[in-house]
mmCIF file of C-alpha atoms in Angstrom:
data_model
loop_
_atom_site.group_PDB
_atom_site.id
_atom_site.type_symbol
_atom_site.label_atom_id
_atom_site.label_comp_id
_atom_site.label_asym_id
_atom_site.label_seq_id
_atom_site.Cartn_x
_atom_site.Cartn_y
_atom_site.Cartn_z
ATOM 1 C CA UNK B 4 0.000 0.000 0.000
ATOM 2 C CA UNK B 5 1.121 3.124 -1.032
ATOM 3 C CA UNK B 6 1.158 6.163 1.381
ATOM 4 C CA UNK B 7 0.124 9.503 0.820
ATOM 5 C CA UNK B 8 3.142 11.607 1.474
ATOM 6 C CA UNK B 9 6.555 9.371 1.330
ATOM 7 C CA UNK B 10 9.231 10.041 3.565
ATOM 8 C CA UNK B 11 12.853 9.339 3.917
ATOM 9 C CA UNK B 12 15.023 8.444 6.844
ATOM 10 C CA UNK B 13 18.718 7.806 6.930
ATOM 11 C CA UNK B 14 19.523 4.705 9.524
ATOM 12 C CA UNK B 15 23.354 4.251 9.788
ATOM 13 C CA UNK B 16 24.936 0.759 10.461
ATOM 14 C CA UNK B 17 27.953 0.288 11.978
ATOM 15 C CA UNK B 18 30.316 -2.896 12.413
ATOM 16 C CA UNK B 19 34.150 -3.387 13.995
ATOM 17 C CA UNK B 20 35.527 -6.907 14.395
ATOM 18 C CA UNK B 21 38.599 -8.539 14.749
ATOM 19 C CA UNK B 22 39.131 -11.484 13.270
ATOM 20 C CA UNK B 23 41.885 -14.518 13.774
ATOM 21 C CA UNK B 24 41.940 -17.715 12.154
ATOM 22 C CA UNK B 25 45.313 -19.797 12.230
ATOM 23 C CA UNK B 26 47.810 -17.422 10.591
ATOM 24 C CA UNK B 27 45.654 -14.962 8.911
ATOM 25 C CA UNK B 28 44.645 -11.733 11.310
ATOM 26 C CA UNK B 29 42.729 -8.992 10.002
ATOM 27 C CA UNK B 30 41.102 -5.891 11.451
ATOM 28 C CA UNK B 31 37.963 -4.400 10.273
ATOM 29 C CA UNK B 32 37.311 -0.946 10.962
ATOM 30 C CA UNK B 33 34.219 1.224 11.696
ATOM 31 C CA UNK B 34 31.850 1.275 8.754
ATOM 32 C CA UNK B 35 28.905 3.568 8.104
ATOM 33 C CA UNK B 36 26.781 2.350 5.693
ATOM 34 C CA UNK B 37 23.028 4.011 4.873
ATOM 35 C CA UNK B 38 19.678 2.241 4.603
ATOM 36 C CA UNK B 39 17.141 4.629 2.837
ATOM 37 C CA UNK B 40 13.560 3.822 3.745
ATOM 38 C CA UNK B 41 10.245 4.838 1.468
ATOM 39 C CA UNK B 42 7.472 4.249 3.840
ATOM 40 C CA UNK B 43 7.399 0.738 4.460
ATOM 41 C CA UNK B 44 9.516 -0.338 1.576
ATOM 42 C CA UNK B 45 12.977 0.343 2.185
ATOM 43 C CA UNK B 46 16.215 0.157 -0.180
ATOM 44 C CA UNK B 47 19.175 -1.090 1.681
ATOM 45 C CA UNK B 48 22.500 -2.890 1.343
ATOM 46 C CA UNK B 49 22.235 -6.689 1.254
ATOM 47 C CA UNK B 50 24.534 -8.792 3.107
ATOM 48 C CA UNK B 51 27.870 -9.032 2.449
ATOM 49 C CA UNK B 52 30.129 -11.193 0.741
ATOM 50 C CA UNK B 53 32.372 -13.435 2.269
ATOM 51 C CA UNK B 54 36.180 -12.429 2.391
ATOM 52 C CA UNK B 55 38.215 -12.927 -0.746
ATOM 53 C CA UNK B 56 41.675 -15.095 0.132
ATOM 54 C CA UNK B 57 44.627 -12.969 0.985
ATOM 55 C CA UNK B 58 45.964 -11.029 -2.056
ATOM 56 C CA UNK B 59 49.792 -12.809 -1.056
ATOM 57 C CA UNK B 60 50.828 -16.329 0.012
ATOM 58 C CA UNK B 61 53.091 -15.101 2.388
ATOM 59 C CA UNK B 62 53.723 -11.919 4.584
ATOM 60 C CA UNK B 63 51.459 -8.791 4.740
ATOM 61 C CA UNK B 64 48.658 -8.410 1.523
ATOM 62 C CA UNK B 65 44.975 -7.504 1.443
ATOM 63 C CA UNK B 66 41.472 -8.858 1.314
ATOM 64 C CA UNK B 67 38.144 -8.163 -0.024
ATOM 65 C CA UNK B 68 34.497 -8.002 0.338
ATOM 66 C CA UNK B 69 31.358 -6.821 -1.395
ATOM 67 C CA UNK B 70 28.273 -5.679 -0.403
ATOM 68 C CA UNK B 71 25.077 -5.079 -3.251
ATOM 69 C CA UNK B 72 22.063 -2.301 -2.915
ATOM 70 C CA UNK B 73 18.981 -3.665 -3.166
ATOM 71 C CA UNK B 74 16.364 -1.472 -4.529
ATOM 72 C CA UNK B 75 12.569 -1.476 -3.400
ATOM 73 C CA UNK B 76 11.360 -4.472 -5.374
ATOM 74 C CA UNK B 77 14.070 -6.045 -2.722
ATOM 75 C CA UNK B 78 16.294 -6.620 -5.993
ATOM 76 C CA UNK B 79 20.093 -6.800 -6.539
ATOM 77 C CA UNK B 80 21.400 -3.698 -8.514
ATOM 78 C CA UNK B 81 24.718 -3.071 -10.071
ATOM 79 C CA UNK B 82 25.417 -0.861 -7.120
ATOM 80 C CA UNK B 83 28.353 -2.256 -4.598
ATOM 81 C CA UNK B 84 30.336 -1.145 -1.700
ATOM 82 C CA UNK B 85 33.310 -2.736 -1.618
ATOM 83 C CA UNK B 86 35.200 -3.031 2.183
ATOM 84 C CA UNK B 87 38.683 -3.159 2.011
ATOM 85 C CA UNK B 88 41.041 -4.981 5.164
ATOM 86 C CA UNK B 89 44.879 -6.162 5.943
ATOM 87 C CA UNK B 90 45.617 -9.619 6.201
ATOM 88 C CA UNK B 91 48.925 -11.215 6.940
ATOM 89 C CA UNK B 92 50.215 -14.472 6.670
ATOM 90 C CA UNK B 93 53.044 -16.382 9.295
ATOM 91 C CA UNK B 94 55.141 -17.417 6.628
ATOM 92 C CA UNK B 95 58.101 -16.738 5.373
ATOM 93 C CA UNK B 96 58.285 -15.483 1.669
ATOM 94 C CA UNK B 97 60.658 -16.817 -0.465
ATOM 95 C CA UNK B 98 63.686 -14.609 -1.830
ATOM 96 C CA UNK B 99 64.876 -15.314 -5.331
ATOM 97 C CA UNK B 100 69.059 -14.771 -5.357
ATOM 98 C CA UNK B 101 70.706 -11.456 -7.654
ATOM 99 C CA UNK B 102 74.105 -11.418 -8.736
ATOM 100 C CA UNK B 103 76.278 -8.619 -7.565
ATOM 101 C CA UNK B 104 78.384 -6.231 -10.080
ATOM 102 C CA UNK B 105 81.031 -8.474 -12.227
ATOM 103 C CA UNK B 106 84.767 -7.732 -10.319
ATOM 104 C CA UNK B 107 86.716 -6.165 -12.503
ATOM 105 C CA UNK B 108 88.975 -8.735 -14.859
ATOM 106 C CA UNK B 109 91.833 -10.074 -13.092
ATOM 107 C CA UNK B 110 95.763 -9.888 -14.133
ATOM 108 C CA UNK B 111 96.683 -11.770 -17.504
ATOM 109 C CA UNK B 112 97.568 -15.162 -16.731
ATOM 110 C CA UNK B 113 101.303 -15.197 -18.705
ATOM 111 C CA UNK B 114 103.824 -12.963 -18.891
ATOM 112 C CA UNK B 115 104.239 -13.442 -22.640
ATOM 113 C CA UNK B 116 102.037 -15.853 -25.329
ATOM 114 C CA UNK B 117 98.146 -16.338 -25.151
ATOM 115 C CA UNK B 118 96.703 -15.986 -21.601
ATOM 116 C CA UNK B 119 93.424 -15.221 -20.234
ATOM 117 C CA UNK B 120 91.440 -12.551 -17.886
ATOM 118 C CA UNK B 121 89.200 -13.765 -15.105
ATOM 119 C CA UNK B 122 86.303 -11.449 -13.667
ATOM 120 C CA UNK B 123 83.357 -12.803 -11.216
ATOM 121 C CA UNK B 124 80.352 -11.898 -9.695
ATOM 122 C CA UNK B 125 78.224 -13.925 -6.727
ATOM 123 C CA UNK B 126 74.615 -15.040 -5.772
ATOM 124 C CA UNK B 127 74.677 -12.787 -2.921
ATOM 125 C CA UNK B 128 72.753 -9.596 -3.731
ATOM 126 C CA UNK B 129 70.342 -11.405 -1.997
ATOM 127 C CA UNK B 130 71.153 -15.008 -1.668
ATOM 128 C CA UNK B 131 68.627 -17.065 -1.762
ATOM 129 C CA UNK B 132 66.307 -17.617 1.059
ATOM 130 C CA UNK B 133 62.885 -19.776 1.696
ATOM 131 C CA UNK B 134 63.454 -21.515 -1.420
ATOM 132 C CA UNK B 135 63.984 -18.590 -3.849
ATOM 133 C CA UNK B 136 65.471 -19.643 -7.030
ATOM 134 C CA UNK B 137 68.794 -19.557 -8.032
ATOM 135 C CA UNK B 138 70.938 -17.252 -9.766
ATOM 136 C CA UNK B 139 70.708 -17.650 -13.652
ATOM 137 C CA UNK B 140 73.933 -17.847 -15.424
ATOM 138 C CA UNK B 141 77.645 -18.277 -14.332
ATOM 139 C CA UNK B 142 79.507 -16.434 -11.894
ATOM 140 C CA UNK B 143 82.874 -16.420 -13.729
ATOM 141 C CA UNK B 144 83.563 -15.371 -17.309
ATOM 142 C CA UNK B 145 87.071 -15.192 -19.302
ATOM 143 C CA UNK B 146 88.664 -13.310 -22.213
ATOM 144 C CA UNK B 147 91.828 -13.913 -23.723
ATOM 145 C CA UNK B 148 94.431 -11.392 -23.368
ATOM 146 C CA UNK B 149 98.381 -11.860 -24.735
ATOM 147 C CA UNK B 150 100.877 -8.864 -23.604
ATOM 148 C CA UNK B 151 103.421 -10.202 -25.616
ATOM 149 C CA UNK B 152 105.303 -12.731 -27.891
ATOM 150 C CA UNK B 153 107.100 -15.113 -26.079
ATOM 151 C CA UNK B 154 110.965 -15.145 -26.959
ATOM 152 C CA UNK B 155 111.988 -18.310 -29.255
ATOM 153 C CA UNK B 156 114.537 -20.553 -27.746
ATOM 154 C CA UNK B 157 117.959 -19.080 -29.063
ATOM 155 C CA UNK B 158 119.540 -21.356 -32.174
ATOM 156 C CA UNK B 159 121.683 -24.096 -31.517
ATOM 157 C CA UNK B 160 121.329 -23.711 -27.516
ATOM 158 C CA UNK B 161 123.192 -26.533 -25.588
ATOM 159 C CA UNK B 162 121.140 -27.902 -23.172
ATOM 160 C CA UNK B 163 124.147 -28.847 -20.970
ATOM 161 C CA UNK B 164 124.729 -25.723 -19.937
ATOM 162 C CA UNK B 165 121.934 -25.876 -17.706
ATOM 163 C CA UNK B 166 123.488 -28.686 -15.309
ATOM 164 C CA UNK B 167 126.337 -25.398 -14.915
ATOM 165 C CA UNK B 168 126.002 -23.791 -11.431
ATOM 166 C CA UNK B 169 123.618 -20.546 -11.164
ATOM 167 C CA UNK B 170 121.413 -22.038 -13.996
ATOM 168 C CA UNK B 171 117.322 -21.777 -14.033
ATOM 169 C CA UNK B 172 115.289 -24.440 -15.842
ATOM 170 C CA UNK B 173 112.746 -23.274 -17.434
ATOM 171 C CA UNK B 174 109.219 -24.605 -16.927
ATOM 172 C CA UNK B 175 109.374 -26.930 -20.723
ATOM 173 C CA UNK B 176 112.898 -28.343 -19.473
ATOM 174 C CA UNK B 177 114.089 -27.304 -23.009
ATOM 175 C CA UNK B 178 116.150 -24.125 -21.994
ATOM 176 C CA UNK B 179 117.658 -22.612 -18.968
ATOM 177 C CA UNK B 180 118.264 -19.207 -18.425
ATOM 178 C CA UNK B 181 120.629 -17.281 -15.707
ATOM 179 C CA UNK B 182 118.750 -17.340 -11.890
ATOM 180 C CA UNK B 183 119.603 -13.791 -11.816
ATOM 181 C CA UNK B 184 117.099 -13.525 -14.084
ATOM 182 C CA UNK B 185 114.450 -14.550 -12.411
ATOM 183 C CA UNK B 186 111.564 -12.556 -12.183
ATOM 184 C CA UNK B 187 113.850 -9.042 -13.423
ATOM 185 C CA UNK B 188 110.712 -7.748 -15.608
ATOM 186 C CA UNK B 189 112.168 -9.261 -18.308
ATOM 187 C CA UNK B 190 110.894 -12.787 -20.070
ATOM 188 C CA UNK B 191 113.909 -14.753 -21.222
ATOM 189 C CA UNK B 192 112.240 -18.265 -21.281
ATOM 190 C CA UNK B 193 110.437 -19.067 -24.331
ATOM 191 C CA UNK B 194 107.392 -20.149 -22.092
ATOM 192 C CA UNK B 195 107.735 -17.545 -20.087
ATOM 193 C CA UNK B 196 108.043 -19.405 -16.691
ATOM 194 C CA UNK B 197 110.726 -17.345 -15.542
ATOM 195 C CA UNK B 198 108.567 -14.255 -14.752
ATOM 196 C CA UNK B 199 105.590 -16.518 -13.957
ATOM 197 C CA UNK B 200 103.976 -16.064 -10.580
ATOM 198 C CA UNK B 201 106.397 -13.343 -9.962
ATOM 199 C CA UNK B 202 104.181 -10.119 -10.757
ATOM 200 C CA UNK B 203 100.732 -9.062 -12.057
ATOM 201 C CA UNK B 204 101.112 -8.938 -15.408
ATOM 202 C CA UNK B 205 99.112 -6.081 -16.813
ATOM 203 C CA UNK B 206 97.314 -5.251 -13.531
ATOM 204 C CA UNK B 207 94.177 -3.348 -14.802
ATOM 205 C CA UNK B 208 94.090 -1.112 -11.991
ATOM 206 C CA UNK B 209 97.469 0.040 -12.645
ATOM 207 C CA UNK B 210 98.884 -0.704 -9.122
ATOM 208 C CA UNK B 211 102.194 -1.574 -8.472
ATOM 209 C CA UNK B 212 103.508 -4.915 -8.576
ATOM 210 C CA UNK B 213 105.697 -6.990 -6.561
ATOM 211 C CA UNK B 214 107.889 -10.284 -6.703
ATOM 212 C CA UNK B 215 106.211 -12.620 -4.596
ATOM 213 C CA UNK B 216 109.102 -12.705 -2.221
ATOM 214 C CA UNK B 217 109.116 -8.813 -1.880
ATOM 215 C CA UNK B 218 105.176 -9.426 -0.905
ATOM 216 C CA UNK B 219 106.039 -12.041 1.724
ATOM 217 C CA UNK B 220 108.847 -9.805 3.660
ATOM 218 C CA UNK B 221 106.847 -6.631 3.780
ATOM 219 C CA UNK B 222 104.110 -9.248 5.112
ATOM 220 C CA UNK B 223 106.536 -9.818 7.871
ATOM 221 C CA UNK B 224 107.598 -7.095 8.691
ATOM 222 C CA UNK B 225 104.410 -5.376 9.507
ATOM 223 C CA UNK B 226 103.299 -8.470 11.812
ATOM 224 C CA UNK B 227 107.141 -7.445 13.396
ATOM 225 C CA UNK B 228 105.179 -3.769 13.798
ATOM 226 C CA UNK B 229 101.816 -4.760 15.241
#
């Protein structure tokens, strides 16, 4: 029945719950939400929807629910109110592993002939955690690098003048060279092994470089100084 003079009034809902449920938590806050009655027919929001899942599978993400107006005839409209809430979840997320920057390349290998450059990087910018995946790709790469030719082994050398006093083998056994010569700067092997391990060849940095043994004293002599 239709009344002679309609009439609106504004009734205001309110709700505030906490919820818990195993590892989820969420808070709802304070909602206001309007019913509008006309007479004794009254347009309202329906119920609501239940909570959507967490928007994550781990750590803090959101959830969801949606209410629908209802018109007069009591039927669903297009209209929804949509309540928004935090959810979080007691479980560790995994973290996929990042390489760091490549390390500049190393020192040639030889002294003389074909030799390489080594540079690196590492799976630790993160590492992985909570089964993350695993870096993709190596952590080492290599180019060649040569600083010069080797020198030949001088015609018609006699190898028995290496069994002579004050005599250096080289590394091939197929020369010998003074042992004053070793590691002078200067390649005088034909493989090179007489300046081998003795200085960074072609440091990229540009630093100076030392004979091992020069390393080793001033090692020494600063654990004299400590």
């Amino acid at each position: 029945m239709q009344h002679s003079q309609d009439h609106e009034d504004r009734h205001y809902l309110r709700e505030m719950r906490l919820f818990h449920s195993g590892t989820v938590t969420l808070l709802v806050l304070c909602i206001i939400v309007p019913a509008i009655v006309h007479g004794d027919v009254s347009s309202a929001w329906g119920n609501w929807d239940s909570w959507s899942a967490c928007s994550v599978t781990c750590g803090y993400g959101s959830i969801t629910k949606t209410g629908y107006w209802y018109n007069e005839e009591g039927v669903k409209t297009n209209e929804t109110f949509v309540q928004h809430s935090g959810c979080y979840l007691d479980i560790k997320c995994p973290v996929d592993g990042n390489w760091t920057m490549w390390s500049p390349y190393s020192a040639c290998s030889k002294p003389c002939g074909q030799g390489i450059r080594t540079r690196n990087r590492y799976c630790t910018n993160p590492r992985p955690l909570n089964g993350g995946n695993e870096c993709l790709g190596g952590g080492s790469d290599q180019t060649n690098c040569k600083l010069d030719d080797c020198p030949p082994i001088p015609p018609n050398f006699d190898i028995e003048t290496c069994k002579q006093p004050g005599k250096l083998w080289c590394k091939s056994k197929r020369m010998c060279v003074e042992a004053s010569e070793r590691c002078d700067r200067k390649v005088q092997c034909h493989d090179g092994s007489d300046e081998s391990l003795c200085y960074k060849y072609g440091n990229s940095a540009g630093g100076i470089t030392l004979p091992l043994t020069s390393i080793a004293v001033l090692i020494i002599l600063f654990i004299n100084l400590i």
